[in-house]
Structure formats: C-alpha cells, structure tokens
Coordinates of C-alpha atoms in Angstrom, one line a residue:
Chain D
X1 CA 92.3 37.1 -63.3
X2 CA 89.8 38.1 -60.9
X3 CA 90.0 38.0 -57.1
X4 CA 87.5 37.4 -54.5
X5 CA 87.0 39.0 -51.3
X6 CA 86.4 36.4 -48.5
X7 CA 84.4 38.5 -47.0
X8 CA 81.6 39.0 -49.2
X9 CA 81.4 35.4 -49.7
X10 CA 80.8 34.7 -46.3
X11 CA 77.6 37.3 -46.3
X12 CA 76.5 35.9 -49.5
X13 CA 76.5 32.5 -48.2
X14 CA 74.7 33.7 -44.4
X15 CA 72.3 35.6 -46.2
X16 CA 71.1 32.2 -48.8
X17 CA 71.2 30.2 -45.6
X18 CA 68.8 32.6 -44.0
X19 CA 66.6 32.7 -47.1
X20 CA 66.6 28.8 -47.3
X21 CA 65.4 28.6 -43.2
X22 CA 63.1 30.8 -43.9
X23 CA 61.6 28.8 -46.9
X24 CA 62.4 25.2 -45.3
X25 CA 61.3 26.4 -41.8
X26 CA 58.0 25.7 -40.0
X27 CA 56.3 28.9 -39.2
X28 CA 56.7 28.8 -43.5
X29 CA 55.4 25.2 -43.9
X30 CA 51.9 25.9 -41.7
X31 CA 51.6 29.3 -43.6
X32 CA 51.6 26.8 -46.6
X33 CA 49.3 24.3 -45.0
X34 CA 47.0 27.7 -44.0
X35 CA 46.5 28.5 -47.2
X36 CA 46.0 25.1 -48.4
X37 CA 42.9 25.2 -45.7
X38 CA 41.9 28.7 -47.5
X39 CA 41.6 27.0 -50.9
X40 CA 40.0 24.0 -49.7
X41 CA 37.7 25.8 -47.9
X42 CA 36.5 27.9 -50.2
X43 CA 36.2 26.0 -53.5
X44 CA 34.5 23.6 -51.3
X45 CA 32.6 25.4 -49.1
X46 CA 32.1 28.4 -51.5
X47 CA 32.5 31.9 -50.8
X48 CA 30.3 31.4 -47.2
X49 CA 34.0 30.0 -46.3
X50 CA 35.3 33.6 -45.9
X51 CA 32.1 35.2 -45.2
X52 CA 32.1 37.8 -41.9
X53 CA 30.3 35.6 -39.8
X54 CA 32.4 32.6 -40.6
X55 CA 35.8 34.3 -39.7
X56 CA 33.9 35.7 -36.8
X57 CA 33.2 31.6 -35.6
X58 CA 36.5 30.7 -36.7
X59 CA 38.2 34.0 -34.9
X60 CA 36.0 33.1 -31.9
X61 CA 37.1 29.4 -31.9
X62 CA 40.9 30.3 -32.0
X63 CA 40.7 33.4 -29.5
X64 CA 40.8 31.7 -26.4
X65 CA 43.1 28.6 -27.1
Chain L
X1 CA 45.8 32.1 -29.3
X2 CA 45.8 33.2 -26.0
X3 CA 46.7 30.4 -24.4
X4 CA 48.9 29.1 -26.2
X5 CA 51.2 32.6 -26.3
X6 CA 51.6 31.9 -22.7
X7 CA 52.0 27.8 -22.9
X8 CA 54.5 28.3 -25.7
X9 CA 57.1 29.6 -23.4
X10 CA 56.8 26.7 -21.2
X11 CA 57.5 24.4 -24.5
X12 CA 60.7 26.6 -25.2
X13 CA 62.1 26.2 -22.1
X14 CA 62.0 22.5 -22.2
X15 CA 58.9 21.9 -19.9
X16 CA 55.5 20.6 -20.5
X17 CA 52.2 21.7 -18.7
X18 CA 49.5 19.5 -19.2
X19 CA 47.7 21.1 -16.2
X20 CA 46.3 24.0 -18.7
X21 CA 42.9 22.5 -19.8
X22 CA 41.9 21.9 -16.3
X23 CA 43.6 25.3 -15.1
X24 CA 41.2 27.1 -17.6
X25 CA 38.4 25.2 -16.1
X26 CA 39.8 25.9 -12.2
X27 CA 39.9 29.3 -13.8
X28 CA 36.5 29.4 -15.1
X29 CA 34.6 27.9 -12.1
X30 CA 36.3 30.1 -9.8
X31 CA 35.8 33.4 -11.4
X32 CA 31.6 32.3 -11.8
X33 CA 31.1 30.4 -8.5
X34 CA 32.8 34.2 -7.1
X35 CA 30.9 36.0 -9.6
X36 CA 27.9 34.4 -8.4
X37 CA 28.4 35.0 -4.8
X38 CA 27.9 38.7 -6.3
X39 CA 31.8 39.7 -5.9
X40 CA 32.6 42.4 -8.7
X41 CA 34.3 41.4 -11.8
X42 CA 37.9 43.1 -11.0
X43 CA 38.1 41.3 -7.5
X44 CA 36.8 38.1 -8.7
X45 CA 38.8 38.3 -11.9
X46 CA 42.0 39.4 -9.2
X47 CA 41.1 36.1 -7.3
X48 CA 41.4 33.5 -10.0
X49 CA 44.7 34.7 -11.0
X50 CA 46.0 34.3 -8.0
X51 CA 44.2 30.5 -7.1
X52 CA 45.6 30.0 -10.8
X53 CA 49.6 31.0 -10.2
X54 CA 49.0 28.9 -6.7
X55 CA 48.8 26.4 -8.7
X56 CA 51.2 27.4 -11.4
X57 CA 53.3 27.5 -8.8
X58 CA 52.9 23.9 -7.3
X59 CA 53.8 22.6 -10.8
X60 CA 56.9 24.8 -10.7
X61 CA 58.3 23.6 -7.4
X62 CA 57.1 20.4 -8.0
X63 CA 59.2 19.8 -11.1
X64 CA 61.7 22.7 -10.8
X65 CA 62.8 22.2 -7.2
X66 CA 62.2 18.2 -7.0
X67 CA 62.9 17.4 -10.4
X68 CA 59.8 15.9 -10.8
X69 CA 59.3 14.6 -14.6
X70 CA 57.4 17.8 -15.8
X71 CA 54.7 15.3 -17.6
X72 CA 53.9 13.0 -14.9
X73 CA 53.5 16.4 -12.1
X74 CA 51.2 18.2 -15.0
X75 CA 49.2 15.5 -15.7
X76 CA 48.8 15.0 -11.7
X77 CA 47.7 18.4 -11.4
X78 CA 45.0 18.1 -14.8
X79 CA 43.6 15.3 -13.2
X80 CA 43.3 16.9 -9.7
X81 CA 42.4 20.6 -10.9
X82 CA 39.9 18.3 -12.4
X83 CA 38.5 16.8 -9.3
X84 CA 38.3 20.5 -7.7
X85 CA 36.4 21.3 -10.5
X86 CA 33.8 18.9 -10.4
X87 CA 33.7 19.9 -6.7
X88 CA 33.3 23.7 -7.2
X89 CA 29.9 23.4 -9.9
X90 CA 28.3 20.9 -7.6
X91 CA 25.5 19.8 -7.1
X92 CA 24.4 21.0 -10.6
X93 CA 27.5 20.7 -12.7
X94 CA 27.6 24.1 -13.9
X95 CA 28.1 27.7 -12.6
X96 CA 25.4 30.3 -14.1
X97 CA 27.7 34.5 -13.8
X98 CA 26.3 37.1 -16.4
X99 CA 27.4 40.3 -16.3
X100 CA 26.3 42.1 -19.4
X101 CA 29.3 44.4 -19.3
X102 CA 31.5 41.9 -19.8
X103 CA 29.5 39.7 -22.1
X104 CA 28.9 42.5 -23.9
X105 CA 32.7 43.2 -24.2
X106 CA 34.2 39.6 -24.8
X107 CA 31.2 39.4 -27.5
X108 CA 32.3 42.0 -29.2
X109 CA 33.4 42.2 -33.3
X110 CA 35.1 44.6 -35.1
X111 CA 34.1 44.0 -38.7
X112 CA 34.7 39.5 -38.8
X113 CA 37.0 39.5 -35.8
X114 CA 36.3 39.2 -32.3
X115 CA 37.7 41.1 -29.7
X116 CA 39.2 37.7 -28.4
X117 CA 40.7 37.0 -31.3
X118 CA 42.5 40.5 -31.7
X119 CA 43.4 40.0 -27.9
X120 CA 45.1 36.7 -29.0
X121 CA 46.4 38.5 -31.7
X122 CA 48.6 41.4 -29.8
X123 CA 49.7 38.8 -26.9
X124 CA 50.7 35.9 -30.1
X125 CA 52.6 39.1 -31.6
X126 CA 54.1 40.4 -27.8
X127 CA 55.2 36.6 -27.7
X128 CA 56.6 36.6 -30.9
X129 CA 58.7 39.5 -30.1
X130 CA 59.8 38.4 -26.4
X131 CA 60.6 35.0 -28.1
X132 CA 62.7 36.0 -30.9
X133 CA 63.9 39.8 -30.1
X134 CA 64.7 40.1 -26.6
X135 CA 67.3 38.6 -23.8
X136 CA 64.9 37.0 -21.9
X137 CA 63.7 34.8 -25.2
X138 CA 67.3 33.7 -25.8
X139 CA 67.7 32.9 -22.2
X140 CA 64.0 30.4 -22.5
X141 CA 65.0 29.1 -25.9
X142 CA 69.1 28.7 -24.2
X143 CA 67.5 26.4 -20.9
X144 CA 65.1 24.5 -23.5
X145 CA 68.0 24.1 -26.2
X146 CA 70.8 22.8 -23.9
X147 CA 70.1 23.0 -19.9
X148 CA 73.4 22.4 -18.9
X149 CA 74.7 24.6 -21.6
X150 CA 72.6 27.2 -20.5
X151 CA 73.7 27.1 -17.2
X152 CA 77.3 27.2 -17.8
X153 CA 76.5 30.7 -20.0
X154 CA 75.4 32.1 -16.2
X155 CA 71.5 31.2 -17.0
X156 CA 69.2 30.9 -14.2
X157 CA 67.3 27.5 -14.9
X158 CA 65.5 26.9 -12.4
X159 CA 64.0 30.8 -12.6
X160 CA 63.1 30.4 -16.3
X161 CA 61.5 27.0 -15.7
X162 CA 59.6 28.4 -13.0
X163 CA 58.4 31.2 -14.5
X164 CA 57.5 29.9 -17.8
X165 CA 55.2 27.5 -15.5
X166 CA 53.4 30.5 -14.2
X167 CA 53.1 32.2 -17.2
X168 CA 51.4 28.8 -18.1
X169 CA 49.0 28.9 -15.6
X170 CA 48.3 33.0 -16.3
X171 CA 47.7 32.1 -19.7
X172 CA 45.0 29.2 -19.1
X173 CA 43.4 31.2 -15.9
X174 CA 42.9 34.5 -18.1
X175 CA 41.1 31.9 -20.6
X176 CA 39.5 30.8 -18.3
X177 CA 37.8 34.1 -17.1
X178 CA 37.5 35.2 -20.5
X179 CA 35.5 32.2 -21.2
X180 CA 32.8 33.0 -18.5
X181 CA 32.1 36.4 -19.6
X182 CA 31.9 35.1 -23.3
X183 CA 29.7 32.6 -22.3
X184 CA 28.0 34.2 -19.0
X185 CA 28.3 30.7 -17.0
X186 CA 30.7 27.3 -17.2
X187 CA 30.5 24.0 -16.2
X188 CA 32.4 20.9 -14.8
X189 CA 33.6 19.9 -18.5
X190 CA 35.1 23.5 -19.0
X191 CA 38.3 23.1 -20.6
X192 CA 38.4 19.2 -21.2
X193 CA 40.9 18.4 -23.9
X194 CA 41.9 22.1 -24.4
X195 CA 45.7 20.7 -23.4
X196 CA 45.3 18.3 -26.3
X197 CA 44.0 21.0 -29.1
X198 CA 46.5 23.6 -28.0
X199 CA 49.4 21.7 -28.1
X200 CA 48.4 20.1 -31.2
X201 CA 47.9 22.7 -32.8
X202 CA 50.9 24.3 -31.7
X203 CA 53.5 21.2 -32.5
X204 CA 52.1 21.7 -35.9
X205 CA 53.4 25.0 -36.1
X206 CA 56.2 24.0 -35.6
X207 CA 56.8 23.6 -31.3
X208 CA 58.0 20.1 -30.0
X209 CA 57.2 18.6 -27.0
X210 CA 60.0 16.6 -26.4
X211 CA 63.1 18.5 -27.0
X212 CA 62.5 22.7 -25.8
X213 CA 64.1 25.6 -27.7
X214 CA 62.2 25.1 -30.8
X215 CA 59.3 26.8 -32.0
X216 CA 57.7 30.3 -33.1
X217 CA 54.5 31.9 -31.3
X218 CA 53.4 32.8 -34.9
X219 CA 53.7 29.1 -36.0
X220 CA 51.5 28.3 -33.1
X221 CA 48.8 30.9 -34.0
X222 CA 49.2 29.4 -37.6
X223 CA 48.4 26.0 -36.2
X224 CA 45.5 26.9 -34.2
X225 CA 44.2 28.6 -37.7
X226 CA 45.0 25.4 -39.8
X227 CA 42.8 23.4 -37.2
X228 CA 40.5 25.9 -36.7
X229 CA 39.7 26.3 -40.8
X230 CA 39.5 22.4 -41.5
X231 CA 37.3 22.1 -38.4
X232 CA 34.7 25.1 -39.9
X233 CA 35.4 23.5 -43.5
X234 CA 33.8 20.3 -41.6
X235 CA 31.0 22.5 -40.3
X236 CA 30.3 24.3 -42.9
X237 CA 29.5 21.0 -44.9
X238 CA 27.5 19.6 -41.9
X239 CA 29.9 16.9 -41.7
X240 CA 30.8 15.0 -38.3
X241 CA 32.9 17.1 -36.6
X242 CA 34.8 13.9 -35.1
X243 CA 36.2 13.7 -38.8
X244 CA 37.9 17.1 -37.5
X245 CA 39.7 15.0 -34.7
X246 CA 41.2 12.6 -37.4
X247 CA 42.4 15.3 -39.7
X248 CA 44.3 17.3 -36.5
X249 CA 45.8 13.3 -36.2
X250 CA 47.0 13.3 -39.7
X251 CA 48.4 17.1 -39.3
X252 CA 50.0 16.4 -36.4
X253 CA 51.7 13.1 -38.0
X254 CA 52.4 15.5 -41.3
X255 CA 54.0 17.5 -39.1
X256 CA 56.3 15.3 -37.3
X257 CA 57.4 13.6 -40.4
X258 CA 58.5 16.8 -42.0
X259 CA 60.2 18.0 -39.0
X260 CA 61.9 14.8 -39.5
X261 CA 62.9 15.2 -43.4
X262 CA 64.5 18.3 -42.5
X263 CA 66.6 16.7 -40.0
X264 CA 64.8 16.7 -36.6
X265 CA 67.6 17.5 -33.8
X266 CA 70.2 18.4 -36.6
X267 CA 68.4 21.0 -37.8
X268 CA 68.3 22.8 -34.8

C-alpha cells in the first residue's frame, strides 16, 4: 500500500507546467527560429556569416531599433 | 533593441504607438538642426528629449484622458511628426551635425559588437527585469491583461498608460540622437517604416498588438535578431533585399499562426 502526499503532487505538477511554458512559450520558439537563421546563414553564406565584421553590421542594424 | 525595450512597455499595457518612426526622425532632426546651430551635444541632446516627451505626452492625453483609440491618435501623430520633419530639413532635405566625439563614440566596437548594440543590450536586459521581476511590470502587464481587472486590484490605469507612452517616445527620441551621431547628419526620410520593423519584429517574439499583457523584452530582442540575420543572409548573397521584406511577412504570419496553435487568448 503506498500513500501519496498531495502536496508533493501539486509541486510536481507546477514545476512540469513551468517546464512545458518554457518549452511551448515564445521567447523559446524565436530562440528556435534564431538559430534556425544561424544555420542557414552560415551553410549558406559560409563562415563570412559569423565573421567580426558581419556581427558588427548585423549588431549595428539591431542597436538602434 | 533600443527602441523597442522602451515601445515594449507600451505593447504590455495594452496601447500602441505608431508615432515612434517619425518620433525618431522628430528626434533626429531636432538634435542636428540644434547641433548645427552650434548648441553643445548635452543641451541639444537635453532638448530633444524634452520636444520628444511633448509629444509623448500629447499621445498620452490624447488617448489616456479622451479615450482616443490609441491606433488612430498614433498614427495622427506619425503622419504629423512627419510633416514637422519635412519642415525642420528644408530646403535641402537633410541636416548635416558631426561631432567627432560622439561619432567616434556611437562608432565604436568592442571585438564584433557595437557600442549600440551593447547599449540595446543592458536596456533589453533592464526591461526584461522591470517586465518580469518587479511591481511596476506586474502592474503594466495587470492594465494590458484585464483593464478593468486591474483597476479593481487598486491599479492606476490611466498613470501606466501614460507613462508607458512616454517611455515610448524616450525610447524613439534617444534613437533618434543616437542615430545622428552614428551617422553625423539625418534627413527627412529618418525613421520611415522603423514603427513597422520594430513591431514586427517584436510580435514575432512573441508581443501582440491587439491584446496587451503579453510579451517578453528578450523575445523582442530575439525578433529583431531573427530579422536582422535573414536580412544580412540576403546581403551577404547579394540578393534583393526587398526579398527581406517578404520573409519578415512570412515570420510575422508564422508567428501568428503558432501563437494561435497554442491557444491564442487561452493561453494566456
């Protein structure tokens, strides 16, 4: 016979909700699509994609906005 | 980034400005037409703050204190900020102010990144934590959620409104000056379209425009990354940069739709 305390249940299931927002949510689903843009990028545009100057235009571009 | 860490609170709290592309411009021609007139960077700088809360402000009473519908009074004051623009770089269209200092400072890299983007940076991150760790982001994301809800929990919503339009306006005029030393000069197209791009890019990560409450500074900064990448990818291959415009379309569209698998207003 085993018992179960109500308690830990309830943490158990707040702390997979949590996990699952996290992993559903959409600061998760552009960090996706970002890398996506990383892969893309560079096995299309080479290794020029991540070069200094490039993240310096990119970093530029995004600054302001 | 910087920008949108600003604009983002006026999303959260349930308001649109759509004044901030031609606030950055008002910003811009402003600080170089002072600039110009040989006025040092700190008062100038000082000046177009204030002209830029003015205004801030006249979209806040406008919509706060006569319930003007927040898109109709922003996009009046875009297309009028617009007008003062066009007025301020006459009769050539454009404002020549260099001052090496600050060219020389809103140039500057350390190692790929740019002291603008580091800026964005720390204000996306000082968002972030306003937005999700403090009393005053529960209060914007409480008037965005549920207004009336809000204002039955004692929350001031006409005083978050209004201040997350000013911070709007900050935002966009500190762009703006920012943008004058990076570039030593502006002109009458300054900020055209900027509204679209930001909040574009920041629906993707995750903000809606329609219903407040929702959204993550750091979701915006992602979005303005994911546009920002396929844009260079674009570039980098010497491919039409319009194509860039179609792709942000199809992102935006991708993003709606997925906000809508995982249940839209429900999932709030």
């Amino acid at each position: 016979m085993t018992t179960e305390n109500p308690g830990i249940t309830k943490f158990i299931a707040a702390d997979a909700r949590g996990w699952r927002d996290l992993l559903t949510g959409p600061v998760t689903s552009i960090g996706v699509a970002l890398i996506l843009v990383i892969i893309v990028g560079l096995s299309w545009a080479g290794p020029n994609f991540v070069s200094q100057s490039n993240l310096t235009i990119i970093g530029t571009y995004v600054g302001i906005r | 980034m910087i920008v949108a860490a600003f604009a983002g609170f006026c999303l959260l709290a349930g308001v649109v400005d759509l004044s901030i592309g031609s606030m950055l411009g008002l910003s811009a021609a402003v600080c170089a037409s002072l600039m110009s007139q040989g006025w040092p960077l700190a008062a100038a700088a000082a000046v177009t703050l204030l002209v830029c809360l003015a205004f801030g402000a006249v979209n806040a009473v406008a919509v706060v204190v006569f319930g003007a519908d927040t898109i109709a009074a922003t996009l009046g004051m875009l297309v009028a900020l617009r007008g003062v623009i066009y007025i301020l770089c006459e009769p050539i269209g454009a404002i020549t102010a260099f001052d090496a200092d600050f060219f020389a400072f809103t140039n500057t890299t350390y190692g790929p990144f740019s002291i603008l983007f580091i800026l964005g940076l720390v204000l996306i991150g000082i968002a972030a934590v306003i937005v999700t760790r403090s009393r005053i982001g529960r209060h914007v994301q409480a008037v965005g959620g549920d207004d009336r809800a809000a204002l039955r929990a004692g929350i001031s919503v006409t005083r978050v409104r209004f201040a997350a339009l000013l911070l709007s306006a900050l935002g966009a005029g500190i762009g703006g000056i920012l943008y004058v030393g990076q570039l030593g000069s502006t002109s009458n197209v300054s900020g055209t379209g900027l509204e679209f791009q930001v909040y574009a890019a920041m629906m993707i990560g995750g903000y809606s425009i329609l219903r407040g409450g929702v959204g993550n500074p750091i979701g915006a900064a992602l979005g303005l990354l994911v546009v920002a990448g396929t844009a260079n990818i674009l570039d980098v291959q010497a491919i039409s940069p319009y194509f860039a415009n179609i792709i942000v379309g199809l992102l935006l569209l991708a993003a709606v739709l997925l906000d809508r698998l995982r249940g839209g207003d429900a999932f709030e």
